[in-house]
Coordinates of C-alpha atoms and ligand atoms in Angstrom, one line a residue:
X25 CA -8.4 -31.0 5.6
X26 CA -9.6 -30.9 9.1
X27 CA -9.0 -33.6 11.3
X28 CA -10.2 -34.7 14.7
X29 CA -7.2 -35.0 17.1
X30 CA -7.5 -36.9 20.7
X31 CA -6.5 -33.8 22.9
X32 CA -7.2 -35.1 26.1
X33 CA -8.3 -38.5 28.1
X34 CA -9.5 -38.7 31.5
X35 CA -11.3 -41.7 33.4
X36 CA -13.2 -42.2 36.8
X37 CA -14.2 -45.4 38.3
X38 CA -16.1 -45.8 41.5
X39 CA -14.7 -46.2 44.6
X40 CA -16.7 -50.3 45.4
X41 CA -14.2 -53.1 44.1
X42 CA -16.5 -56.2 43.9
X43 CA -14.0 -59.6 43.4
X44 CA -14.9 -62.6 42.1
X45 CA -14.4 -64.3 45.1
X46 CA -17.0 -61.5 46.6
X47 CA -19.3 -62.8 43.8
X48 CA -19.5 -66.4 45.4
X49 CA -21.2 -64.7 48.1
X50 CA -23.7 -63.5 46.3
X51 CA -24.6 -65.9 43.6
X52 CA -23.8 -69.4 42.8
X53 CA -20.7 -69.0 41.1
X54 CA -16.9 -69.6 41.5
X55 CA -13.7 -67.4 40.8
X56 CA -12.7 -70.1 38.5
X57 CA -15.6 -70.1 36.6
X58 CA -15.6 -66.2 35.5
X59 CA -12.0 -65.9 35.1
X60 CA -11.9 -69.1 32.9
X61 CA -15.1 -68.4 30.8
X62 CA -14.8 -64.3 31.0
X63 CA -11.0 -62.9 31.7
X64 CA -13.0 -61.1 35.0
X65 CA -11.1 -61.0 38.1
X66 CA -13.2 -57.8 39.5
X67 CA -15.4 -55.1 38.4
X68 CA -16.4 -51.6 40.1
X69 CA -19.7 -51.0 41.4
X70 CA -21.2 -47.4 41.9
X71 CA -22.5 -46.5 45.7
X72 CA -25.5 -44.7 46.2
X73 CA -23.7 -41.1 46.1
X74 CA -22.1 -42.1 42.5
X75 CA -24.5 -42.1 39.3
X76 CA -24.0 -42.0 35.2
X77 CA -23.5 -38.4 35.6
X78 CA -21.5 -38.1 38.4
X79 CA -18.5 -40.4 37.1
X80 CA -19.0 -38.9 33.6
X81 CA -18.4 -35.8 35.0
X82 CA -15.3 -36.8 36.6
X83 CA -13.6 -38.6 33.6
X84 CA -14.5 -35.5 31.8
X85 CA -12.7 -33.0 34.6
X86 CA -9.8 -35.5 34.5
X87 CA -9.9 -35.3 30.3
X88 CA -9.8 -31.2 30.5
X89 CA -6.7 -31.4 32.8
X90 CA -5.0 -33.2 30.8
X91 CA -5.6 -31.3 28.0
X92 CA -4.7 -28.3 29.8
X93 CA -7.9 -27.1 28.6
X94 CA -10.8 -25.4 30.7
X95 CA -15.0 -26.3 30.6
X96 CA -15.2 -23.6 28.5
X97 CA -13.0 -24.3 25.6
X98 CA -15.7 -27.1 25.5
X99 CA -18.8 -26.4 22.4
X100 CA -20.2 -30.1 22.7
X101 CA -20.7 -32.7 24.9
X102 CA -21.5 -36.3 23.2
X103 CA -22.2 -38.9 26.2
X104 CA -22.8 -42.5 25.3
X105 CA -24.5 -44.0 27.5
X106 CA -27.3 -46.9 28.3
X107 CA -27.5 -45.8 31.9
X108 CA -29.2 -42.4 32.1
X109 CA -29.3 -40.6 35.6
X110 CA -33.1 -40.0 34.3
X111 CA -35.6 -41.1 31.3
X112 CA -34.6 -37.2 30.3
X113 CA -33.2 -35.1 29.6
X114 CA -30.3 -36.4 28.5
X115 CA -27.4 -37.2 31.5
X116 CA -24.7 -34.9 29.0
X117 CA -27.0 -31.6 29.8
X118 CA -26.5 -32.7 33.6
X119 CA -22.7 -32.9 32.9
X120 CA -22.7 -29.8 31.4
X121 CA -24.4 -28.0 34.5
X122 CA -21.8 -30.1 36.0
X123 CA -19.1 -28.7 34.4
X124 CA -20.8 -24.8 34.2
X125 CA -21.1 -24.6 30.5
X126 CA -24.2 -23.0 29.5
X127 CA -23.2 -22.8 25.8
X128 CA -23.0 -25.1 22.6
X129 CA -25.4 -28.5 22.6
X130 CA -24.9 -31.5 24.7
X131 CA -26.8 -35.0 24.1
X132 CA -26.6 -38.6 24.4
X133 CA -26.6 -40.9 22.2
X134 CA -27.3 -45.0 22.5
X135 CA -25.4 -47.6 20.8
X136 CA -25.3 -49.8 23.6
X137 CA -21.6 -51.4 23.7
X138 CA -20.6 -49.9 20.7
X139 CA -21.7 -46.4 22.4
X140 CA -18.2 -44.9 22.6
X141 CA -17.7 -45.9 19.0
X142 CA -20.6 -44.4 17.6
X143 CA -20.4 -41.0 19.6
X144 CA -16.3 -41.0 18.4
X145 CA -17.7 -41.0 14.9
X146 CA -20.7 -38.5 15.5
X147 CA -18.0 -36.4 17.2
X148 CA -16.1 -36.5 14.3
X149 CA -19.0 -35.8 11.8
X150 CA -19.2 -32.4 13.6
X151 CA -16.2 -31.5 13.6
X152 CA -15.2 -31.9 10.2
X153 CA -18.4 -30.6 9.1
X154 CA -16.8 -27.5 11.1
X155 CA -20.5 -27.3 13.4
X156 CA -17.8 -27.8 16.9
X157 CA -14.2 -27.5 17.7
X158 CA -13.7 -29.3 20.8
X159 CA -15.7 -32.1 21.4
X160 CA -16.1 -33.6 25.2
X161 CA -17.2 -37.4 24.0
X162 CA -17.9 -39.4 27.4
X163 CA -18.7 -42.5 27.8
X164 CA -20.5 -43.3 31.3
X165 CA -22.1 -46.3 32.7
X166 CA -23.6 -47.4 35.6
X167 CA -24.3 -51.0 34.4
X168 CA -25.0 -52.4 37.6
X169 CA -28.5 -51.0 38.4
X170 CA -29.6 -53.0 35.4
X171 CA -28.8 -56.2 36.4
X172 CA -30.5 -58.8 37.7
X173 CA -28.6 -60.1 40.9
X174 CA -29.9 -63.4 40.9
X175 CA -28.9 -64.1 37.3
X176 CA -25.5 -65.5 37.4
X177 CA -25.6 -65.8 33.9
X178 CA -24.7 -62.1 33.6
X179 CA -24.8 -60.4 36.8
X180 CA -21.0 -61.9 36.9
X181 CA -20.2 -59.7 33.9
X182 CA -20.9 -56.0 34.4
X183 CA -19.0 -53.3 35.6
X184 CA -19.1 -49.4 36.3
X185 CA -17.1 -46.5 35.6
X186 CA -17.0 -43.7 32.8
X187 CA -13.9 -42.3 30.8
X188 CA -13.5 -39.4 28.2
X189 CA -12.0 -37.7 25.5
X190 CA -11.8 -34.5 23.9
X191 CA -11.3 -34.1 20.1
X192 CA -9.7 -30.8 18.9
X193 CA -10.2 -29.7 15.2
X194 CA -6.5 -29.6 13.5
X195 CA -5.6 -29.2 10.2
X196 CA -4.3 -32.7 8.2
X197 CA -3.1 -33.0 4.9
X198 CA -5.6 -35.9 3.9
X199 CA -3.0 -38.9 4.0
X200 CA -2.9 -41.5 6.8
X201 CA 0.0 -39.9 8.1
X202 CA -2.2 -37.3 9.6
X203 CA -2.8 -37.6 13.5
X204 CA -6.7 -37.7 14.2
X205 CA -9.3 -39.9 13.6
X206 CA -8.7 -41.8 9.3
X207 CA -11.9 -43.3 9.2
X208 CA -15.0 -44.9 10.9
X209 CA -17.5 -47.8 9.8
X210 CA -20.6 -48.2 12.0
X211 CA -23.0 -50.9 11.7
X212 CA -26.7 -52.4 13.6
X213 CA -28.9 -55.1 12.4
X214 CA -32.0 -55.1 14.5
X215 CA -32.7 -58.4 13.3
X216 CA -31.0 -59.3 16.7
X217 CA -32.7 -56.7 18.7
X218 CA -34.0 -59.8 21.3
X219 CA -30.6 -61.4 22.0
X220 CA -29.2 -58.1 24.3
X221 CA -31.2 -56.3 25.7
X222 CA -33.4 -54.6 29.0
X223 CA -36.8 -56.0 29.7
X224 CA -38.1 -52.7 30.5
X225 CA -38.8 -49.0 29.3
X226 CA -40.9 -46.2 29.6
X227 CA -43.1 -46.8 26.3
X228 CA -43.4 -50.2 27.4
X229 CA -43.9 -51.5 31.3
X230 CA -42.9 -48.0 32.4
X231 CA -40.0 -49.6 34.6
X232 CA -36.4 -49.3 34.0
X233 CA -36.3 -53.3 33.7
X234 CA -33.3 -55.8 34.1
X235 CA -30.3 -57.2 31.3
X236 CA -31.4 -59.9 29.5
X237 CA -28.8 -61.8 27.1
X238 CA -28.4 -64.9 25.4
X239 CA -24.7 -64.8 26.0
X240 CA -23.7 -67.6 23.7
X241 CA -25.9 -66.3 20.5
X242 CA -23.7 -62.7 21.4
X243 CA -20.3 -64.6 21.4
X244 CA -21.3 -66.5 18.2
X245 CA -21.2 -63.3 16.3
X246 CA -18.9 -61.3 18.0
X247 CA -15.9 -62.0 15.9
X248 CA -17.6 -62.2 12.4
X249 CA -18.8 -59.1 13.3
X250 CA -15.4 -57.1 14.9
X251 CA -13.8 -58.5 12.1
X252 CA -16.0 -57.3 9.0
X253 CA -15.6 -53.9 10.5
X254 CA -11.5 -54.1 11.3
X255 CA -11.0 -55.2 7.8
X256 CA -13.4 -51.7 6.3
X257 CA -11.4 -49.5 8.3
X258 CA -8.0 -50.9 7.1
X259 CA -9.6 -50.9 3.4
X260 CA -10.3 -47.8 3.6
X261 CA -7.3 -46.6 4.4
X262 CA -4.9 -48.5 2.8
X263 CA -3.3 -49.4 5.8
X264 CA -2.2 -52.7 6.6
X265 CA -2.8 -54.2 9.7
X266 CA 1.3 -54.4 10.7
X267 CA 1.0 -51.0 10.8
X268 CA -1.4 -51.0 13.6
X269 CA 0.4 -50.2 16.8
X270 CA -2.7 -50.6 19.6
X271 CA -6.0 -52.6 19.3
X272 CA -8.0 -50.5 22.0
X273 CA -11.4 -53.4 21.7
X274 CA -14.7 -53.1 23.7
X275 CA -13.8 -55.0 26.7
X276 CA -16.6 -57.7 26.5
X277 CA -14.8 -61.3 27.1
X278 CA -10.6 -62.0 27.1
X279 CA -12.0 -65.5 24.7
X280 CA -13.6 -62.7 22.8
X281 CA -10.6 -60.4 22.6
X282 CA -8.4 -63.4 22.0
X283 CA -10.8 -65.0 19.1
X284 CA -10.8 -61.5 17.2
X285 CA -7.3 -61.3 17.5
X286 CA -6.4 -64.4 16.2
X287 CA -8.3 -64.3 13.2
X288 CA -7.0 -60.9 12.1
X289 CA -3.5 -61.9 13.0
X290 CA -2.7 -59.2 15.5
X291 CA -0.1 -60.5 18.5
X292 CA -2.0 -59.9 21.6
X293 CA 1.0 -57.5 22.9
X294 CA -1.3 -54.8 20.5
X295 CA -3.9 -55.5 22.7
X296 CA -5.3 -53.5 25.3
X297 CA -7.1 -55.6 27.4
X298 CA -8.5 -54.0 30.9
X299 CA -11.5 -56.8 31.1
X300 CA -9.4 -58.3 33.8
X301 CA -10.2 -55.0 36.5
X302 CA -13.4 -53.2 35.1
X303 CA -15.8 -56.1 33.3
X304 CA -17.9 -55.0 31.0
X305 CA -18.6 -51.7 31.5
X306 CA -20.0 -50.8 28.4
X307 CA -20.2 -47.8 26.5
X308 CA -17.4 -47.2 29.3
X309 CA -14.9 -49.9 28.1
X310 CA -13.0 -48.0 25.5
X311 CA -12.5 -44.7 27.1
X312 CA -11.7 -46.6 30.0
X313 CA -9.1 -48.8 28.0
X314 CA -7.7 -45.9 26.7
X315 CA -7.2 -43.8 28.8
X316 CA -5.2 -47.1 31.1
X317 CA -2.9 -47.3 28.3
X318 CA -2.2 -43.7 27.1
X319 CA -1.4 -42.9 31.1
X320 CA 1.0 -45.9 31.3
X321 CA 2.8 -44.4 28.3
X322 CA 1.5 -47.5 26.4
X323 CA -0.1 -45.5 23.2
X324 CA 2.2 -42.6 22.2
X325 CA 1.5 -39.8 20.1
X326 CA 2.0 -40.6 16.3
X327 CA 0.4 -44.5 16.7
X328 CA -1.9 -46.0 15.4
X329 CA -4.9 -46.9 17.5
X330 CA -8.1 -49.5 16.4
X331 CA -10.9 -48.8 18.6
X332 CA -13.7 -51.2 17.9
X333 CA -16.6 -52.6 19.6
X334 CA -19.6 -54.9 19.4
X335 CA -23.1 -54.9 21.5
X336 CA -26.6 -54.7 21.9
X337 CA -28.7 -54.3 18.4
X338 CA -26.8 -55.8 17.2
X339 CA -24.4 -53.0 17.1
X340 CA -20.9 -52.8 16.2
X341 CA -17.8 -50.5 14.5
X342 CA -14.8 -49.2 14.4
X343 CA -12.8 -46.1 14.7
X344 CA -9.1 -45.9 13.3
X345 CA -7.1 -42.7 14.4
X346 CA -3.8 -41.6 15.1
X347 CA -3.1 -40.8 18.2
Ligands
UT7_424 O1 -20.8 -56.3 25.6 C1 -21.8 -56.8 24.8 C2 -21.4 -58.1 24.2 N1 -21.6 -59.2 25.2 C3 -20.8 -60.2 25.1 O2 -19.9 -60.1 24.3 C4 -21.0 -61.4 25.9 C5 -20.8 -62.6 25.0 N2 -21.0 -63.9 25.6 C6 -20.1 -64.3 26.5 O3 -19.1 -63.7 26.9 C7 -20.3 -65.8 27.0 O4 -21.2 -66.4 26.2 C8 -20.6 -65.9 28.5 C9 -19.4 -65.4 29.3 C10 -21.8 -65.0 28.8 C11 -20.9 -67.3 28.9 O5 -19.9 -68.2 28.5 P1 -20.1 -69.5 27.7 O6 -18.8 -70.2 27.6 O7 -20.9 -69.2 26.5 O8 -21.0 -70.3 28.8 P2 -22.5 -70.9 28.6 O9 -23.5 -69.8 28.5 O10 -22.5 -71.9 27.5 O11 -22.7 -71.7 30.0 C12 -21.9 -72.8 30.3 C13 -22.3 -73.3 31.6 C14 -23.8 -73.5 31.8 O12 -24.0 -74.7 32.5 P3 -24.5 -76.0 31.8 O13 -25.8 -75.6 31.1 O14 -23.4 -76.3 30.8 O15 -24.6 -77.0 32.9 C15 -24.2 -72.3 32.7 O16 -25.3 -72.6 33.4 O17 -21.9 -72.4 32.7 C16 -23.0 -72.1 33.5 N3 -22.8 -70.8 34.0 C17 -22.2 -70.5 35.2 N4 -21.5 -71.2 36.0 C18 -20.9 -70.6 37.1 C19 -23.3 -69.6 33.5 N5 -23.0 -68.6 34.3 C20 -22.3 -69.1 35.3 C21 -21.6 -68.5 36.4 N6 -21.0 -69.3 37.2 N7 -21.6 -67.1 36.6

């Protein structure tokens, strides 16, 4: 059977580091505070020369060079994203120009937080329905022209950057053995739609509007929620959780990292955790997590890797591959 094999994994951040301690300047907060509550130290912040599409771009340069692989051994480009350089068309067309391909399809696609996660598992969809062979999946944030800098509430929280990955078609024999992605569960429930979310749009006040989030109503179902869908993937695949070797979660909170952790009885040594350096960065997180981990020589080839993630929508899912 075909599988969908991590190739290659790039990432780009933004040159601006903003510190905590920065932060105090800015709003009424303290180092203390964020690092206490959030597992934040500092977070990147794009200039004005550096947009959605110009760090996507870059992770994705960085993901083909490591793959040893050129733009145009590329037949789709998946970018998750909240951030769009533009209302449309989508950022991933101005990537491709970017990148000088001029053939396949390229979209975006908007899951919020669980971005990366969803486009992984559309990504996959394509390939094994055998419509692509190499997918570019991206995702790219530039979370900080959303917020609302006199909200310390969640102005503290947000990050920028972008990181990618390419999945390559390759044959599997069906068992769990096989390297590429095993299964993927997604999930949304509207029902929450108010509790995350921008207060702006172009069907609505025709502005690009600012974050708004209850943050405690998010963490309250943060780990119901990552846990329902670590426990289908494992189901599914009749793998137990010992055999996981990396938890790569959306980097949201550390207490949220922690919390999920603990109930599902994974030692935080399995955890990637880049919170600390990047913040939330959204659809961003993952890739970004990654790709830290597989260039440290953390996550080999032949592990198993949990990507999961939780987020506006509500949204939230999981992708179980090997790597
Ligand atoms: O990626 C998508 C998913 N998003 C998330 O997962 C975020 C989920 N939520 C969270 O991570 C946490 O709820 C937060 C980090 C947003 C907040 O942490 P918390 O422990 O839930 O704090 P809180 O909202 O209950 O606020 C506690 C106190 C409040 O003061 P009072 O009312 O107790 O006097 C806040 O006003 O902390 C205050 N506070 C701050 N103080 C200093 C809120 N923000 C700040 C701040 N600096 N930046």
């Amino acid at each position: 059977m075909i599988r969908s094999i991590v190739r290659g994994f790039g990432a780009s951040l933004p040159k601006r580091v903003l510190t905590n301690r920065e932060m105090e300047t800015l709003v009424d907060t303290t180092d203390e505070w964020i690092v206490q509550r959030t597992g934040i130290r500092q977070r990147y912040i794009a200039g004005d020369d550096e947009t959605t599409a110009s760090l996507g771009e870059a992770a994705a340069r960085a993901a083909l060079d490591n793959a040893g692989l050129t733009p145009a051994d590329i037949d789709m480009i998946i970018l998750a994203t909240s951030t769009p350089d533009n209302t449309f068309p989508a950022t991933a067309v101005n990537i491709q120009q970017r990148l000088g391909i001029h053939h396949g399809a390229a979209f975006d696609l908007q899951a919020v937080c669980s971005g990366f996660v969803f486009a992984m598992t559309t990504a996959d969809l394509y390939i094994r329905g055998g419509m692509a062979r190499r997918v570019l999946v991206i995702g790219s944030e530039t979370f900080s022209r959303l917020l609302d800098w006199n909200d310390r509430t969640t102005c503290v929280l947000f990050g920028d950057g972008a990181g990618a990955v390419i999945l390559e078609a390759g044959e599997g024999n069906g068992t769990s053995d096989d390297r590429g992605i095993l299964t993927a569960h997604l999930r949304s429930d509207g029902a929450h739609k108010d509790k995350l979310y921008v207060d702006g749009g172009p069907s609505t006040t025709g502005t690009v509007g600012h974050l708004k989030m209850e943050g405690r109503e998010v963490f309250k179902h943060a780990v119901g929620m990552i846990t329902d869908v670590v426990v289908a993937a494992f189901d599914a695949t009749k793998l137990s959780i010992d055999d996981l070797d990396w938890l790569v979660p959306h980097q949201a909170n550390i207490r949220i990292l922690e919390g999920s952790a603990r109930k599902l009885s994974i030692p935080m040594e399995k955890v990637v955790v880049t919170v600390d350096q990047h913040g939330n960065t959204s659809a961003a997180s993952i890739p970004l997590a990654l790709a830290t981990a597989a260039s440290d020589g953390r996550i080999k080839k032949g592990d198993l890797v949990l990507l999961e993630a939780m987020g506006g929508g509500f949204t939230w899912g999981s992708v179980l591959l090997r790597w």
